[in-house]
mmCIF file of C-alpha atoms in Angstrom:
data_model
loop_
_atom_site.group_PDB
_atom_site.id
_atom_site.type_symbol
_atom_site.label_atom_id
_atom_site.label_comp_id
_atom_site.label_asym_id
_atom_site.label_seq_id
_atom_site.Cartn_x
_atom_site.Cartn_y
_atom_site.Cartn_z
ATOM 1 C CA MET A 1 0.068 -0.029 0.030
ATOM 2 C CA GLU A 2 1.315 3.396 -0.920
ATOM 3 C CA THR A 3 1.680 5.989 1.814
ATOM 4 C CA GLU A 4 0.494 9.322 0.766
ATOM 5 C CA ILE A 5 2.942 12.090 1.781
ATOM 6 C CA ASP A 6 1.274 15.162 3.210
ATOM 7 C CA THR A 7 3.451 17.729 1.264
ATOM 8 C CA GLN A 8 1.340 20.660 2.531
ATOM 9 C CA ALA A 9 2.127 19.786 6.181
ATOM 10 C CA ILE A 10 5.876 19.516 5.317
ATOM 11 C CA ASP A 11 5.788 22.961 3.460
ATOM 12 C CA THR A 12 4.119 24.404 6.517
ATOM 13 C CA GLN A 13 6.703 23.073 8.862
ATOM 14 C CA ALA A 14 9.637 24.451 6.706
ATOM 15 C CA LYS A 15 8.007 27.896 6.839
ATOM 16 C CA VAL A 16 7.733 28.068 10.576
ATOM 17 C CA PRO A 17 10.213 30.780 11.660
ATOM 18 C CA MET A 18 12.880 29.803 14.193
ATOM 19 C CA PRO A 19 12.719 31.643 17.499
ATOM 20 C CA ALA A 20 15.312 34.425 17.705
ATOM 21 C CA GLU A 21 17.053 33.008 20.751
ATOM 22 C CA LEU A 22 17.344 29.429 19.039
ATOM 23 C CA ALA A 23 18.597 30.964 15.804
ATOM 24 C CA ALA A 24 21.339 32.804 17.702
ATOM 25 C CA LEU A 25 22.243 29.526 19.568
ATOM 26 C CA VAL A 26 22.397 27.639 16.117
ATOM 27 C CA ALA A 27 24.483 30.322 14.557
ATOM 28 C CA GLY A 28 26.723 30.250 17.634
ATOM 29 C CA GLU A 29 27.099 26.611 17.370
ATOM 30 C CA ALA A 30 28.203 26.958 13.645
ATOM 31 C CA THR A 31 30.794 29.581 14.722
ATOM 32 C CA ALA A 32 31.971 27.227 17.487
ATOM 33 C CA LEU A 33 32.119 24.227 15.192
ATOM 34 C CA ASP A 34 34.234 26.312 12.630
ATOM 35 C CA ARG A 35 36.574 27.417 15.472
ATOM 36 C CA LEU A 36 36.962 23.828 16.714
ATOM 37 C CA THR A 37 37.520 22.550 13.230
ATOM 38 C CA GLY A 38 40.248 25.050 12.803
ATOM 39 C CA GLN A 39 41.843 24.173 15.940
ATOM 40 C CA PHE A 40 41.817 20.446 15.132
ATOM 41 C CA ARG A 41 43.466 21.140 11.857
ATOM 42 C CA THR A 42 46.207 23.148 13.459
ATOM 43 C CA ALA A 43 46.639 20.572 16.145
ATOM 44 C CA ALA A 44 46.744 17.766 13.614
ATOM 45 C CA ALA A 45 49.405 19.565 11.624
ATOM 46 C CA ALA A 46 51.541 20.321 14.664
ATOM 47 C CA ASP A 47 51.338 16.798 15.881
ATOM 48 C CA GLY A 48 52.314 15.365 12.483
ATOM 49 C CA LEU A 49 48.824 13.681 12.134
ATOM 50 C CA MET A 50 48.318 15.493 8.742
ATOM 51 C CA ASP A 51 50.258 14.163 5.687
ATOM 52 C CA VAL A 52 48.517 15.829 2.971
ATOM 53 C CA ALA A 53 46.912 19.380 3.162
ATOM 54 C CA TYR A 54 44.712 20.658 0.417
ATOM 55 C CA ARG A 55 42.535 23.554 -0.586
ATOM 56 C CA VAL A 56 40.593 24.597 -3.742
ATOM 57 C CA VAL A 57 41.051 28.073 -5.362
ATOM 58 C CA ASP A 58 39.223 29.758 -8.195
ATOM 59 C CA SER A 59 40.919 30.597 -11.296
ATOM 60 C CA PRO A 60 40.253 31.518 -15.054
ATOM 61 C CA VAL A 61 40.545 27.849 -15.804
ATOM 62 C CA GLY A 62 38.046 26.765 -13.152
ATOM 63 C CA ALA A 63 38.489 25.569 -9.731
ATOM 64 C CA LEU A 64 41.954 24.169 -8.993
ATOM 65 C CA LEU A 65 42.653 21.768 -6.175
ATOM 66 C CA LEU A 66 46.020 22.484 -4.629
ATOM 67 C CA ALA A 67 47.553 19.573 -2.333
ATOM 68 C CA GLY A 68 50.849 19.633 -0.433
ATOM 69 C CA THR A 69 52.948 17.584 1.795
ATOM 70 C CA GLU A 70 55.767 18.576 4.156
ATOM 71 C CA ARG A 71 58.028 18.245 1.011
ATOM 72 C CA GLY A 72 56.111 20.779 -1.040
ATOM 73 C CA LEU A 73 53.320 21.048 -3.459
ATOM 74 C CA VAL A 74 52.423 17.627 -4.746
ATOM 75 C CA ARG A 75 49.418 17.898 -6.881
ATOM 76 C CA VAL A 76 47.460 20.547 -8.829
ATOM 77 C CA ALA A 77 44.112 19.188 -10.269
ATOM 78 C CA PHE A 78 41.572 20.649 -12.617
ATOM 79 C CA ALA A 79 37.939 20.329 -11.738
ATOM 80 C CA ARG A 80 37.403 18.063 -14.849
ATOM 81 C CA GLU A 81 39.721 15.506 -13.189
ATOM 82 C CA GLY A 82 37.115 15.141 -10.290
ATOM 83 C CA HIS A 83 38.661 16.643 -7.042
ATOM 84 C CA ALA A 84 37.057 13.852 -4.988
ATOM 85 C CA ALA A 85 38.745 11.232 -7.140
ATOM 86 C CA VAL A 86 42.030 13.104 -6.964
ATOM 87 C CA LEU A 87 41.906 13.107 -3.107
ATOM 88 C CA ASP A 88 41.087 9.284 -3.177
ATOM 89 C CA SER A 89 44.054 8.906 -5.302
ATOM 90 C CA LEU A 90 46.385 10.878 -2.971
ATOM 91 C CA ALA A 91 44.965 8.796 -0.021
ATOM 92 C CA ALA A 92 45.803 5.651 -1.726
ATOM 93 C CA THR A 93 49.260 6.629 -2.974
ATOM 94 C CA ILE A 94 50.618 9.031 -0.272
ATOM 95 C CA SER A 95 48.470 8.729 2.898
ATOM 96 C CA PRO A 96 44.784 8.673 3.980
ATOM 97 C CA ARG A 97 45.761 11.503 6.486
ATOM 98 C CA ILE A 98 44.417 14.300 4.284
ATOM 99 C CA LEU A 99 42.797 17.351 5.680
ATOM 100 C CA LEU A 100 41.388 20.567 4.154
ATOM 101 C CA ALA A 101 43.903 23.087 5.550
ATOM 102 C CA PRO A 102 43.834 26.211 3.366
ATOM 103 C CA ALA A 103 46.642 28.072 5.361
ATOM 104 C CA ARG A 104 49.109 25.264 4.538
ATOM 105 C CA LEU A 105 48.718 26.214 0.696
ATOM 106 C CA ASP A 106 48.749 30.022 1.223
ATOM 107 C CA ALA A 107 51.945 30.492 -0.716
ATOM 108 C CA ALA A 108 50.883 28.203 -3.599
ATOM 109 C CA ALA A 109 47.459 29.936 -3.768
ATOM 110 C CA ARG A 110 49.149 33.300 -3.843
ATOM 111 C CA GLU A 111 51.472 32.398 -6.717
ATOM 112 C CA VAL A 112 48.682 30.966 -8.612
ATOM 113 C CA GLU A 113 46.727 34.222 -8.369
ATOM 114 C CA GLU A 114 49.830 36.210 -9.233
ATOM 115 C CA TYR A 115 50.303 34.037 -12.403
ATOM 116 C CA PHE A 116 46.873 34.581 -13.636
ATOM 117 C CA ALA A 117 47.265 38.383 -12.863
ATOM 118 C CA ARG A 118 50.416 38.295 -15.048
ATOM 119 C CA ARG A 119 52.530 39.396 -12.102
ATOM 120 C CA ARG A 120 54.387 36.071 -12.072
ATOM 121 C CA GLN A 121 56.083 34.200 -14.885
ATOM 122 C CA ALA A 122 57.661 31.358 -12.981
ATOM 123 C CA PHE A 123 56.727 29.558 -9.775
ATOM 124 C CA ASP A 124 59.051 29.520 -6.806
ATOM 125 C CA LEU A 125 57.501 26.724 -4.606
ATOM 126 C CA PRO A 126 59.070 23.630 -3.156
ATOM 127 C CA LEU A 127 57.715 20.663 -5.182
ATOM 128 C CA ASP A 128 56.979 17.082 -4.265
ATOM 129 C CA PHE A 129 57.575 14.987 -7.385
ATOM 130 C CA ARG A 130 56.873 11.599 -5.796
ATOM 131 C CA LEU A 131 53.936 11.140 -8.095
ATOM 132 C CA ALA A 132 56.161 11.240 -11.111
ATOM 133 C CA THR A 133 58.943 8.724 -11.391
ATOM 134 C CA GLY A 134 61.400 7.411 -13.966
ATOM 135 C CA PHE A 135 61.184 8.962 -17.526
ATOM 136 C CA ARG A 136 58.087 10.987 -16.646
ATOM 137 C CA ARG A 137 60.039 12.739 -13.930
ATOM 138 C CA GLU A 138 62.922 13.346 -16.364
ATOM 139 C CA VAL A 139 60.494 14.884 -18.849
ATOM 140 C CA LEU A 140 59.009 17.263 -16.186
ATOM 141 C CA ALA A 141 62.472 18.368 -15.162
ATOM 142 C CA HIS A 142 62.885 20.027 -18.626
ATOM 143 C CA LEU A 143 59.656 21.755 -18.794
ATOM 144 C CA PRO A 144 60.419 24.744 -16.832
ATOM 145 C CA ASP A 145 63.349 25.296 -19.333
ATOM 146 C CA ILE A 146 60.560 26.294 -21.815
ATOM 147 C CA GLY A 147 60.363 30.032 -20.983
ATOM 148 C CA TYR A 148 57.109 32.011 -20.198
ATOM 149 C CA GLY A 149 55.403 32.855 -23.385
ATOM 150 C CA HIS A 150 57.243 30.278 -25.596
ATOM 151 C CA THR A 151 56.414 26.704 -26.714
ATOM 152 C CA ALA A 152 58.363 23.680 -27.637
ATOM 153 C CA SER A 153 57.212 20.606 -29.507
ATOM 154 C CA TYR A 154 57.001 17.084 -28.041
ATOM 155 C CA ALA A 155 59.864 16.091 -30.218
ATOM 156 C CA ALA A 156 61.917 18.983 -29.126
ATOM 157 C CA VAL A 157 61.394 18.143 -25.564
ATOM 158 C CA ALA A 158 62.254 14.355 -26.149
ATOM 159 C CA ALA A 159 65.411 15.509 -27.764
ATOM 160 C CA LEU A 160 66.465 16.874 -24.429
ATOM 161 C CA THR A 161 66.043 13.460 -22.571
ATOM 162 C CA SER A 162 67.888 10.345 -22.370
ATOM 163 C CA SER A 163 65.429 8.953 -24.886
ATOM 164 C CA PRO A 164 65.338 11.346 -27.763
ATOM 165 C CA ARG A 165 63.010 9.140 -29.883
ATOM 166 C CA ALA A 166 60.409 8.865 -27.135
ATOM 167 C CA VAL A 167 58.169 11.558 -28.374
ATOM 168 C CA ARG A 168 54.974 9.568 -27.437
ATOM 169 C CA ALA A 169 56.446 8.973 -23.976
ATOM 170 C CA VAL A 170 56.781 12.810 -23.609
ATOM 171 C CA GLY A 171 53.292 13.275 -24.527
ATOM 172 C CA THR A 172 52.222 10.675 -21.835
ATOM 173 C CA ALA A 173 54.416 12.406 -19.255
ATOM 174 C CA CYS A 174 52.755 15.794 -20.001
ATOM 175 C CA ALA A 175 49.381 14.129 -19.845
ATOM 176 C CA ARG A 176 49.943 12.776 -16.536
ATOM 177 C CA ASN A 177 51.805 15.589 -15.093
ATOM 178 C CA PRO A 178 50.719 15.815 -11.284
ATOM 179 C CA LEU A 179 51.705 19.590 -11.224
ATOM 180 C CA PRO A 180 50.136 21.136 -14.288
ATOM 181 C CA LEU A 181 50.398 24.953 -14.569
ATOM 182 C CA VAL A 182 53.238 24.986 -12.016
ATOM 183 C CA VAL A 183 55.282 22.593 -14.200
ATOM 184 C CA PRO A 184 54.239 24.163 -17.463
ATOM 185 C CA CYS A 185 53.282 21.128 -19.680
ATOM 186 C CA HIS A 186 50.869 23.476 -21.437
ATOM 187 C CA ARG A 187 53.907 24.892 -23.306
ATOM 188 C CA VAL A 188 54.447 21.605 -25.083
ATOM 189 C CA ILE A 189 52.677 21.423 -28.463
ATOM 190 C CA ARG A 190 52.696 19.410 -31.590
ATOM 191 C CA SER A 191 55.283 19.665 -34.169
ATOM 192 C CA ASP A 192 52.740 21.143 -36.674
ATOM 193 C CA GLY A 193 51.899 24.077 -34.357
ATOM 194 C CA SER A 194 48.626 22.729 -33.130
ATOM 195 C CA ARG A 195 48.183 22.726 -29.459
ATOM 196 C CA GLY A 196 47.494 19.143 -28.707
ATOM 197 C CA ALA A 197 45.858 17.593 -25.755
ATOM 198 C CA TYR A 198 45.972 18.859 -22.129
ATOM 199 C CA LEU A 199 44.932 17.529 -18.867
ATOM 200 C CA GLY A 200 42.944 20.651 -18.133
ATOM 201 C CA GLY A 201 41.083 20.526 -21.491
ATOM 202 C CA ALA A 202 41.808 22.101 -24.818
ATOM 203 C CA ASP A 203 40.048 25.454 -23.648
ATOM 204 C CA ALA A 204 42.325 25.655 -20.676
ATOM 205 C CA LYS A 205 45.406 25.053 -22.802
ATOM 206 C CA ALA A 206 44.380 27.828 -25.192
ATOM 207 C CA LEU A 207 43.789 30.155 -22.354
ATOM 208 C CA LEU A 208 47.133 29.644 -20.690
ATOM 209 C CA LEU A 209 49.036 30.086 -23.940
ATOM 210 C CA ALA A 210 47.075 33.212 -24.791
ATOM 211 C CA LEU A 211 47.643 34.483 -21.202
ATOM 212 C CA GLU A 212 51.356 34.094 -21.541
ATOM 213 C CA ALA A 213 51.269 35.496 -25.043
ATOM 214 C CA GLY A 214 49.515 38.657 -23.816
ATOM 215 C CA THR A 215 46.507 37.987 -26.109
ATOM 216 C CA ALA A 216 44.077 36.609 -23.462
#
């Protein structure tokens, strides 16, 4: 037997105003909860109970997740990657002790903001490259050599590595760059001059190249 839901009664209940003294109490609880949460995060960091801190910042290419360890910035992720999935991956590969701790990423957030405001051409942050090993790590090491406002082909980057014919592998290394934007894989394009694929999407790559060219 189906149960008929009295939607009118529900609506009426939802519209009942909360007594002022109760509203103040609820608001006070929210403030207290925020304060306690902040104290917990600070204590967790001080006691070494937090291995990965993260925050999300807005940017012209959408929301960016910034994650860092005690070694440095370890991950920059675009919204299209799925921030929840990225955090799950960090929990599996680095540590499940992950906390939202914006203050720990203040320097990274500031440099990202400066970059998009064209007040910064290179990032000056400690980086944790543990998510890129072997040839991928070797490729990433060469990307900062491509100056702001310039591009290089996948073949040109391959030529700088220990495997100069590994053009496709360079493409894979760029596509799996855990620190896009900061390690500028967006400056690597195809030999025919077309932009090629990008972890953040074609539009994001076009915007970054236009930003650095001063045409955005």
